[in-house]
PDB file of C-alpha atoms in Angstrom:
ATOM      1  CA  UNK E   1      -0.094  -0.094  -0.207  1.00  0.00           C
ATOM      2  CA  UNK E   2       1.182   3.056  -1.077  1.00  0.00           C
ATOM      3  CA  UNK E   3       2.124   6.068   1.255  1.00  0.00           C
ATOM      4  CA  UNK E   4       0.898   9.547   1.524  1.00  0.00           C
ATOM      5  CA  UNK E   5       3.139  12.400   2.141  1.00  0.00           C
ATOM      6  CA  UNK E   6       1.410  14.948   3.879  1.00  0.00           C
ATOM      7  CA  UNK E   7       3.809  18.238   4.519  1.00  0.00           C
ATOM      8  CA  UNK E   8       1.499  20.883   5.738  1.00  0.00           C
ATOM      9  CA  UNK E   9       1.286  24.211   4.065  1.00  0.00           C
ATOM     10  CA  UNK E  10       3.647  26.509   3.966  1.00  0.00           C
ATOM     11  CA  UNK E  11       2.592  28.947   3.336  1.00  0.00           C
ATOM     12  CA  UNK E  12      -0.251  28.579   6.255  1.00  0.00           C
ATOM     13  CA  UNK E  13       2.163  29.564   9.472  1.00  0.00           C
ATOM     14  CA  UNK E  14       3.221  33.412   7.720  1.00  0.00           C
ATOM     15  CA  UNK E  15      -0.038  34.504   6.714  1.00  0.00           C
ATOM     16  CA  UNK E  16      -1.350  33.512  10.660  1.00  0.00           C
ATOM     17  CA  UNK E  17       1.735  35.793  11.413  1.00  0.00           C
ATOM     18  CA  UNK E  18       0.777  38.544   9.516  1.00  0.00           C
ATOM     19  CA  UNK E  19      -2.360  38.669  10.214  1.00  0.00           C
ATOM     20  CA  UNK E  20      -1.714  39.023  13.876  1.00  0.00           C
ATOM     21  CA  UNK E  21       1.033  41.278  13.440  1.00  0.00           C
ATOM     22  CA  UNK E  22      -2.516  43.666  11.618  1.00  0.00           C
ATOM     23  CA  UNK E  23      -4.789  42.824  14.353  1.00  0.00           C
ATOM     24  CA  UNK E  24      -1.948  43.754  17.197  1.00  0.00           C
ATOM     25  CA  UNK E  25      -0.737  47.432  15.510  1.00  0.00           C
ATOM     26  CA  UNK E  26      -4.191  48.361  15.645  1.00  0.00           C
ATOM     27  CA  UNK E  27      -4.768  48.004  18.970  1.00  0.00           C
ATOM     28  CA  UNK E  28      -1.543  50.001  19.571  1.00  0.00           C
ATOM     29  CA  UNK E  29      -2.506  52.392  17.593  1.00  0.00           C
ATOM     30  CA  UNK E  30      -6.117  52.792  19.380  1.00  0.00           C
ATOM     31  CA  UNK E  31      -4.593  52.054  22.637  1.00  0.00           C
ATOM     32  CA  UNK E  32      -2.423  55.177  21.790  1.00  0.00           C
ATOM     33  CA  UNK E  33      -4.971  57.672  20.682  1.00  0.00           C
ATOM     34  CA  UNK E  34      -6.925  56.525  24.241  1.00  0.00           C
ATOM     35  CA  UNK E  35      -3.956  57.409  26.302  1.00  0.00           C
ATOM     36  CA  UNK E  36      -3.567  61.228  24.704  1.00  0.00           C
ATOM     37  CA  UNK E  37      -6.675  62.110  24.285  1.00  0.00           C
ATOM     38  CA  UNK E  38      -7.552  65.887  26.395  1.00  0.00           C
ATOM     39  CA  UNK E  39     -10.747  66.852  27.832  1.00  0.00           C
ATOM     40  CA  UNK E  40     -10.865  70.169  26.927  1.00  0.00           C
ATOM     41  CA  UNK E  41     -15.312  69.550  26.000  1.00  0.00           C
ATOM     42  CA  UNK E  42     -15.030  70.033  30.589  1.00  0.00           C
ATOM     43  CA  UNK E  43     -12.430  72.964  30.890  1.00  0.00           C
ATOM     44  CA  UNK E  44     -15.236  75.024  28.302  1.00  0.00           C
ATOM     45  CA  UNK E  45     -18.106  73.087  30.415  1.00  0.00           C
ATOM     46  CA  UNK E  46     -16.233  74.707  33.680  1.00  0.00           C
ATOM     47  CA  UNK E  47     -15.104  77.861  32.069  1.00  0.00           C
ATOM     48  CA  UNK E  48     -18.951  78.636  30.545  1.00  0.00           C
ATOM     49  CA  UNK E  49     -20.624  78.510  34.209  1.00  0.00           C
ATOM     50  CA  UNK E  50     -18.216  80.642  35.704  1.00  0.00           C
ATOM     51  CA  UNK E  51     -18.762  83.661  32.363  1.00  0.00           C
ATOM     52  CA  UNK E  52     -22.404  82.797  32.763  1.00  0.00           C
ATOM     53  CA  UNK E  53     -22.418  83.136  36.663  1.00  0.00           C
ATOM     54  CA  UNK E  54     -20.623  86.432  36.338  1.00  0.00           C
ATOM     55  CA  UNK E  55     -23.225  88.201  33.922  1.00  0.00           C
ATOM     56  CA  UNK E  56     -25.955  87.001  36.447  1.00  0.00           C
ATOM     57  CA  UNK E  57     -23.950  88.672  39.274  1.00  0.00           C
ATOM     58  CA  UNK E  58     -23.697  92.316  37.023  1.00  0.00           C
ATOM     59  CA  UNK E  59     -27.901  91.831  35.964  1.00  0.00           C
ATOM     60  CA  UNK E  60     -28.544  91.489  39.981  1.00  0.00           C
ATOM     61  CA  UNK E  61     -26.699  94.435  41.061  1.00  0.00           C
ATOM     62  CA  UNK E  62     -27.963  96.526  38.234  1.00  0.00           C
ATOM     63  CA  UNK E  63     -31.080  95.807  38.519  1.00  0.00           C
ATOM     64  CA  UNK E  64     -31.009  96.331  42.270  1.00  0.00           C
ATOM     65  CA  UNK E  65     -33.950  99.531  43.302  1.00  0.00           C
ATOM     66  CA  UNK E  66     -33.044 102.400  44.466  1.00  0.00           C
ATOM     67  CA  UNK E  67     -32.313 103.220  48.517  1.00  0.00           C
ATOM     68  CA  UNK E  68     -35.033 106.048  47.597  1.00  0.00           C
ATOM     69  CA  UNK E  69     -34.851 106.812  51.300  1.00  0.00           C
ATOM     70  CA  UNK E  70     -31.003 107.276  51.024  1.00  0.00           C
ATOM     71  CA  UNK E  71     -30.865 110.018  48.239  1.00  0.00           C
ATOM     72  CA  UNK E  72     -28.541 112.745  49.284  1.00  0.00           C
ATOM     73  CA  UNK E  73     -29.927 116.011  48.178  1.00  0.00           C
ATOM     74  CA  UNK E  74     -27.518 118.010  49.061  1.00  0.00           C
ATOM     75  CA  UNK E  75     -24.991 116.594  46.862  1.00  0.00           C
ATOM     76  CA  UNK E  76     -22.440 119.162  44.115  1.00  0.00           C
ATOM     77  CA  UNK E  77     -23.928 121.175  41.167  1.00  0.00           C
ATOM     78  CA  UNK E  78     -23.010 119.599  37.372  1.00  0.00           C
ATOM     79  CA  UNK E  79     -23.494 121.446  34.293  1.00  0.00           C
ATOM     80  CA  UNK E  80     -24.685 119.459  31.678  1.00  0.00           C
ATOM     81  CA  UNK E  81     -24.608 120.367  28.006  1.00  0.00           C
ATOM     82  CA  UNK E  82     -28.463 119.807  26.633  1.00  0.00           C
ATOM     83  CA  UNK E  83     -29.534 121.446  29.920  1.00  0.00           C
ATOM     84  CA  UNK E  84     -29.708 125.089  29.501  1.00  0.00           C
ATOM     85  CA  UNK E  85     -32.890 126.091  31.595  1.00  0.00           C
ATOM     86  CA  UNK E  86     -32.225 128.376  34.264  1.00  0.00           C
ATOM     87  CA  UNK E  87     -34.455 127.238  35.965  1.00  0.00           C
ATOM     88  CA  UNK E  88     -33.227 123.431  36.467  1.00  0.00           C
ATOM     89  CA  UNK E  89     -30.723 123.271  38.597  1.00  0.00           C
ATOM     90  CA  UNK E  90     -28.746 119.930  37.671  1.00  0.00           C
ATOM     91  CA  UNK E  91     -26.995 117.810  40.889  1.00  0.00           C
ATOM     92  CA  UNK E  92     -25.236 114.591  40.417  1.00  0.00           C
ATOM     93  CA  UNK E  93     -22.764 112.047  41.569  1.00  0.00           C
ATOM     94  CA  UNK E  94     -21.714 108.495  40.676  1.00  0.00           C
ATOM     95  CA  UNK E  95     -24.567 106.642  41.072  1.00  0.00           C
ATOM     96  CA  UNK E  96     -27.729 109.261  40.196  1.00  0.00           C
ATOM     97  CA  UNK E  97     -28.174 112.752  39.064  1.00  0.00           C
ATOM     98  CA  UNK E  98     -30.491 115.545  40.684  1.00  0.00           C
ATOM     99  CA  UNK E  99     -33.145 117.587  38.494  1.00  0.00           C
ATOM    100  CA  UNK E 100     -33.876 120.420  40.552  1.00  0.00           C
ATOM    101  CA  UNK E 101     -37.021 123.019  39.591  1.00  0.00           C
ATOM    102  CA  UNK E 102     -38.632 126.098  41.463  1.00  0.00           C
ATOM    103  CA  UNK E 103     -42.330 125.411  42.353  1.00  0.00           C
ATOM    104  CA  UNK E 104     -43.312 128.006  41.684  1.00  0.00           C
ATOM    105  CA  UNK E 105     -41.773 127.091  38.356  1.00  0.00           C
ATOM    106  CA  UNK E 106     -44.082 124.288  37.292  1.00  0.00           C
ATOM    107  CA  UNK E 107     -47.018 125.561  39.597  1.00  0.00           C
ATOM    108  CA  UNK E 108     -49.319 128.445  40.591  1.00  0.00           C
ATOM    109  CA  UNK E 109     -49.181 129.178  44.538  1.00  0.00           C
ATOM    110  CA  UNK E 110     -51.647 126.468  46.450  1.00  0.00           C
ATOM    111  CA  UNK E 111     -52.546 124.785  43.240  1.00  0.00           C
ATOM    112  CA  UNK E 112     -50.923 121.313  41.437  1.00  0.00           C
ATOM    113  CA  UNK E 113     -51.510 121.856  38.154  1.00  0.00           C
ATOM    114  CA  UNK E 114     -48.578 122.123  36.125  1.00  0.00           C
ATOM    115  CA  UNK E 115     -48.801 125.938  34.320  1.00  0.00           C
ATOM    116  CA  UNK E 116     -47.959 125.792  30.052  1.00  0.00           C
ATOM    117  CA  UNK E 117     -45.134 127.772  29.893  1.00  0.00           C
ATOM    118  CA  UNK E 118     -43.486 125.138  32.835  1.00  0.00           C
ATOM    119  CA  UNK E 119     -43.079 122.042  29.233  1.00  0.00           C
ATOM    120  CA  UNK E 120     -40.606 123.931  28.212  1.00  0.00           C
ATOM    121  CA  UNK E 121     -39.062 123.020  31.018  1.00  0.00           C
ATOM    122  CA  UNK E 122     -39.796 119.531  32.095  1.00  0.00           C
ATOM    123  CA  UNK E 123     -39.041 118.886  28.496  1.00  0.00           C
ATOM    124  CA  UNK E 124     -35.037 120.035  28.578  1.00  0.00           C
ATOM    125  CA  UNK E 125     -35.675 117.386  31.801  1.00  0.00           C
ATOM    126  CA  UNK E 126     -36.989 114.348  30.021  1.00  0.00           C
ATOM    127  CA  UNK E 127     -34.505 114.560  27.415  1.00  0.00           C
ATOM    128  CA  UNK E 128     -31.966 114.778  30.012  1.00  0.00           C
ATOM    129  CA  UNK E 129     -32.535 111.582  31.470  1.00  0.00           C
ATOM    130  CA  UNK E 130     -33.428 109.573  28.369  1.00  0.00           C
ATOM    131  CA  UNK E 131     -30.143 110.764  26.840  1.00  0.00           C
ATOM    132  CA  UNK E 132     -28.139 109.636  29.955  1.00  0.00           C
ATOM    133  CA  UNK E 133     -30.004 106.993  31.060  1.00  0.00           C
ATOM    134  CA  UNK E 134     -30.627 102.953  30.129  1.00  0.00           C
ATOM    135  CA  UNK E 135     -34.288 102.225  31.285  1.00  0.00           C
ATOM    136  CA  UNK E 136     -33.607 105.080  34.039  1.00  0.00           C
ATOM    137  CA  UNK E 137     -35.382 104.435  37.354  1.00  0.00           C
ATOM    138  CA  UNK E 138     -37.101 108.108  38.506  1.00  0.00           C
ATOM    139  CA  UNK E 139     -37.965 109.808  41.936  1.00  0.00           C
ATOM    140  CA  UNK E 140     -40.175 112.344  41.796  1.00  0.00           C
ATOM    141  CA  UNK E 141     -39.546 114.795  45.451  1.00  0.00           C
ATOM    142  CA  UNK E 142     -42.188 117.660  46.464  1.00  0.00           C
ATOM    143  CA  UNK E 143     -40.412 119.959  48.998  1.00  0.00           C
ATOM    144  CA  UNK E 144     -42.862 122.260  50.214  1.00  0.00           C
ATOM    145  CA  UNK E 145     -42.263 125.218  51.984  1.00  0.00           C
ATOM    146  CA  UNK E 146     -44.099 125.461  55.759  1.00  0.00           C
ATOM    147  CA  UNK E 147     -45.893 128.529  55.448  1.00  0.00           C
ATOM    148  CA  UNK E 148     -49.648 126.199  55.563  1.00  0.00           C
ATOM    149  CA  UNK E 149     -50.509 123.354  58.122  1.00  0.00           C
ATOM    150  CA  UNK E 150     -49.209 120.042  57.916  1.00  0.00           C
ATOM    151  CA  UNK E 151     -52.380 118.148  56.533  1.00  0.00           C
ATOM    152  CA  UNK E 152     -52.462 121.101  53.659  1.00  0.00           C
ATOM    153  CA  UNK E 153     -48.543 120.856  53.262  1.00  0.00           C
ATOM    154  CA  UNK E 154     -48.952 117.207  52.172  1.00  0.00           C
ATOM    155  CA  UNK E 155     -52.122 116.752  50.494  1.00  0.00           C
ATOM    156  CA  UNK E 156     -50.305 119.140  48.202  1.00  0.00           C
ATOM    157  CA  UNK E 157     -46.657 117.899  47.542  1.00  0.00           C
ATOM    158  CA  UNK E 158     -48.663 114.600  47.253  1.00  0.00           C
ATOM    159  CA  UNK E 159     -51.023 116.185  43.750  1.00  0.00           C
ATOM    160  CA  UNK E 160     -48.032 118.235  42.595  1.00  0.00           C
ATOM    161  CA  UNK E 161     -45.206 114.403  41.976  1.00  0.00           C
ATOM    162  CA  UNK E 162     -48.126 112.862  40.400  1.00  0.00           C
ATOM    163  CA  UNK E 163     -48.946 115.990  38.401  1.00  0.00           C
ATOM    164  CA  UNK E 164     -45.618 115.902  37.630  1.00  0.00           C
ATOM    165  CA  UNK E 165     -44.853 111.943  37.281  1.00  0.00           C
ATOM    166  CA  UNK E 166     -48.455 112.260  34.854  1.00  0.00           C
ATOM    167  CA  UNK E 167     -46.506 114.427  32.785  1.00  0.00           C
ATOM    168  CA  UNK E 168     -43.143 112.528  32.288  1.00  0.00           C
ATOM    169  CA  UNK E 169     -45.124 109.464  32.098  1.00  0.00           C
ATOM    170  CA  UNK E 170     -47.544 110.927  29.118  1.00  0.00           C
ATOM    171  CA  UNK E 171     -45.217 113.419  27.892  1.00  0.00           C
ATOM    172  CA  UNK E 172     -41.966 113.253  28.056  1.00  0.00           C
ATOM    173  CA  UNK E 173     -42.329 109.259  26.826  1.00  0.00           C
ATOM    174  CA  UNK E 174     -40.364 108.186  30.436  1.00  0.00           C
ATOM    175  CA  UNK E 175     -41.918 104.359  31.349  1.00  0.00           C
ATOM    176  CA  UNK E 176     -44.798 104.922  34.321  1.00  0.00           C
ATOM    177  CA  UNK E 177     -43.504 101.776  36.044  1.00  0.00           C
ATOM    178  CA  UNK E 178     -40.477 103.244  36.873  1.00  0.00           C
ATOM    179  CA  UNK E 179     -41.758 105.994  38.364  1.00  0.00           C
ATOM    180  CA  UNK E 180     -42.068 106.481  41.881  1.00  0.00           C
ATOM    181  CA  UNK E 181     -43.322 109.454  43.651  1.00  0.00           C
ATOM    182  CA  UNK E 182     -42.566 110.557  47.117  1.00  0.00           C
ATOM    183  CA  UNK E 183     -43.776 113.233  49.180  1.00  0.00           C
ATOM    184  CA  UNK E 184     -41.780 114.947  51.755  1.00  0.00           C
ATOM    185  CA  UNK E 185     -43.565 117.547  52.218  1.00  0.00           C
ATOM    186  CA  UNK E 186     -42.300 119.966  55.525  1.00  0.00           C
ATOM    187  CA  UNK E 187     -40.584 117.521  57.147  1.00  0.00           C
ATOM    188  CA  UNK E 188     -37.769 117.536  54.886  1.00  0.00           C
ATOM    189  CA  UNK E 189     -37.199 120.951  53.673  1.00  0.00           C
ATOM    190  CA  UNK E 190     -34.435 122.052  51.753  1.00  0.00           C
ATOM    191  CA  UNK E 191     -34.247 124.660  54.243  1.00  0.00           C
ATOM    192  CA  UNK E 192     -35.694 128.132  55.170  1.00  0.00           C
ATOM    193  CA  UNK E 193     -38.359 129.962  53.243  1.00  0.00           C
ATOM    194  CA  UNK E 194     -36.187 131.424  50.391  1.00  0.00           C
ATOM    195  CA  UNK E 195     -32.690 130.070  48.887  1.00  0.00           C
ATOM    196  CA  UNK E 196     -30.616 127.847  50.791  1.00  0.00           C
ATOM    197  CA  UNK E 197     -27.102 128.084  50.220  1.00  0.00           C
ATOM    198  CA  UNK E 198     -27.242 125.481  46.838  1.00  0.00           C
ATOM    199  CA  UNK E 199     -29.468 128.724  45.463  1.00  0.00           C
ATOM    200  CA  UNK E 200     -32.029 126.238  45.149  1.00  0.00           C
ATOM    201  CA  UNK E 201     -36.010 127.885  46.218  1.00  0.00           C
ATOM    202  CA  UNK E 202     -37.538 126.462  49.028  1.00  0.00           C
ATOM    203  CA  UNK E 203     -39.909 125.197  48.306  1.00  0.00           C
ATOM    204  CA  UNK E 204     -38.731 122.680  44.930  1.00  0.00           C
ATOM    205  CA  UNK E 205     -39.777 119.465  42.767  1.00  0.00           C
ATOM    206  CA  UNK E 206     -36.674 117.362  43.024  1.00  0.00           C
ATOM    207  CA  UNK E 207     -36.968 114.968  39.764  1.00  0.00           C
ATOM    208  CA  UNK E 208     -33.900 111.852  41.111  1.00  0.00           C
ATOM    209  CA  UNK E 209     -32.815 109.744  37.746  1.00  0.00           C
ATOM    210  CA  UNK E 210     -30.879 106.492  38.502  1.00  0.00           C
ATOM    211  CA  UNK E 211     -30.187 104.022  35.955  1.00  0.00           C
ATOM    212  CA  UNK E 212     -32.108 101.174  35.582  1.00  0.00           C
ATOM    213  CA  UNK E 213     -29.398  98.365  33.606  1.00  0.00           C
ATOM    214  CA  UNK E 214     -25.545  98.641  33.601  1.00  0.00           C
ATOM    215  CA  UNK E 215     -24.167 100.408  31.117  1.00  0.00           C
ATOM    216  CA  UNK E 216     -21.772  98.866  30.006  1.00  0.00           C
TER     217      UNK E 216
END
């Protein structure tokens, strides 16, 4: 009986070796890429969170309501180019501006209706506020003299501040919900009857403007 001489294929082991090398090389490449992967996404998320927080804090500060009870009516005078009416005295600091107007300019004695001749004065004030402040918060104060009774003074003071607010809203184009009225009457007069040291006649109307938002 003839013997079969079966010999293994010479190329079989060579192909297996090549395939193994290719697989090993591929695994090494994948492992290398995985080890060298940076994590920029995490850093970006952290930076974004920090930036957003800063913006929120800035907005919170910018929209903080003014403290109307802490207004200093004796701050230094200032000159605004757009205010040319000599009936208006401008005072300002780094927080707010005060426009002071003698009530005899705005009203007849004992009355709360704004005189037609006063409209040009109030228009100059409203234009200045719109020019200098974004979404201004405005407070209207009435400092009247002590020649009448306390009740009458308080009533007249309230009526006059409301009249000024109404004018600033309807004619001056300032937002009604951003104007508040403060009737001080004879409780907080600026001085004795006549002129005080700043040259402001008592009684007066004080229009105080705060920026409603950051100007940056």
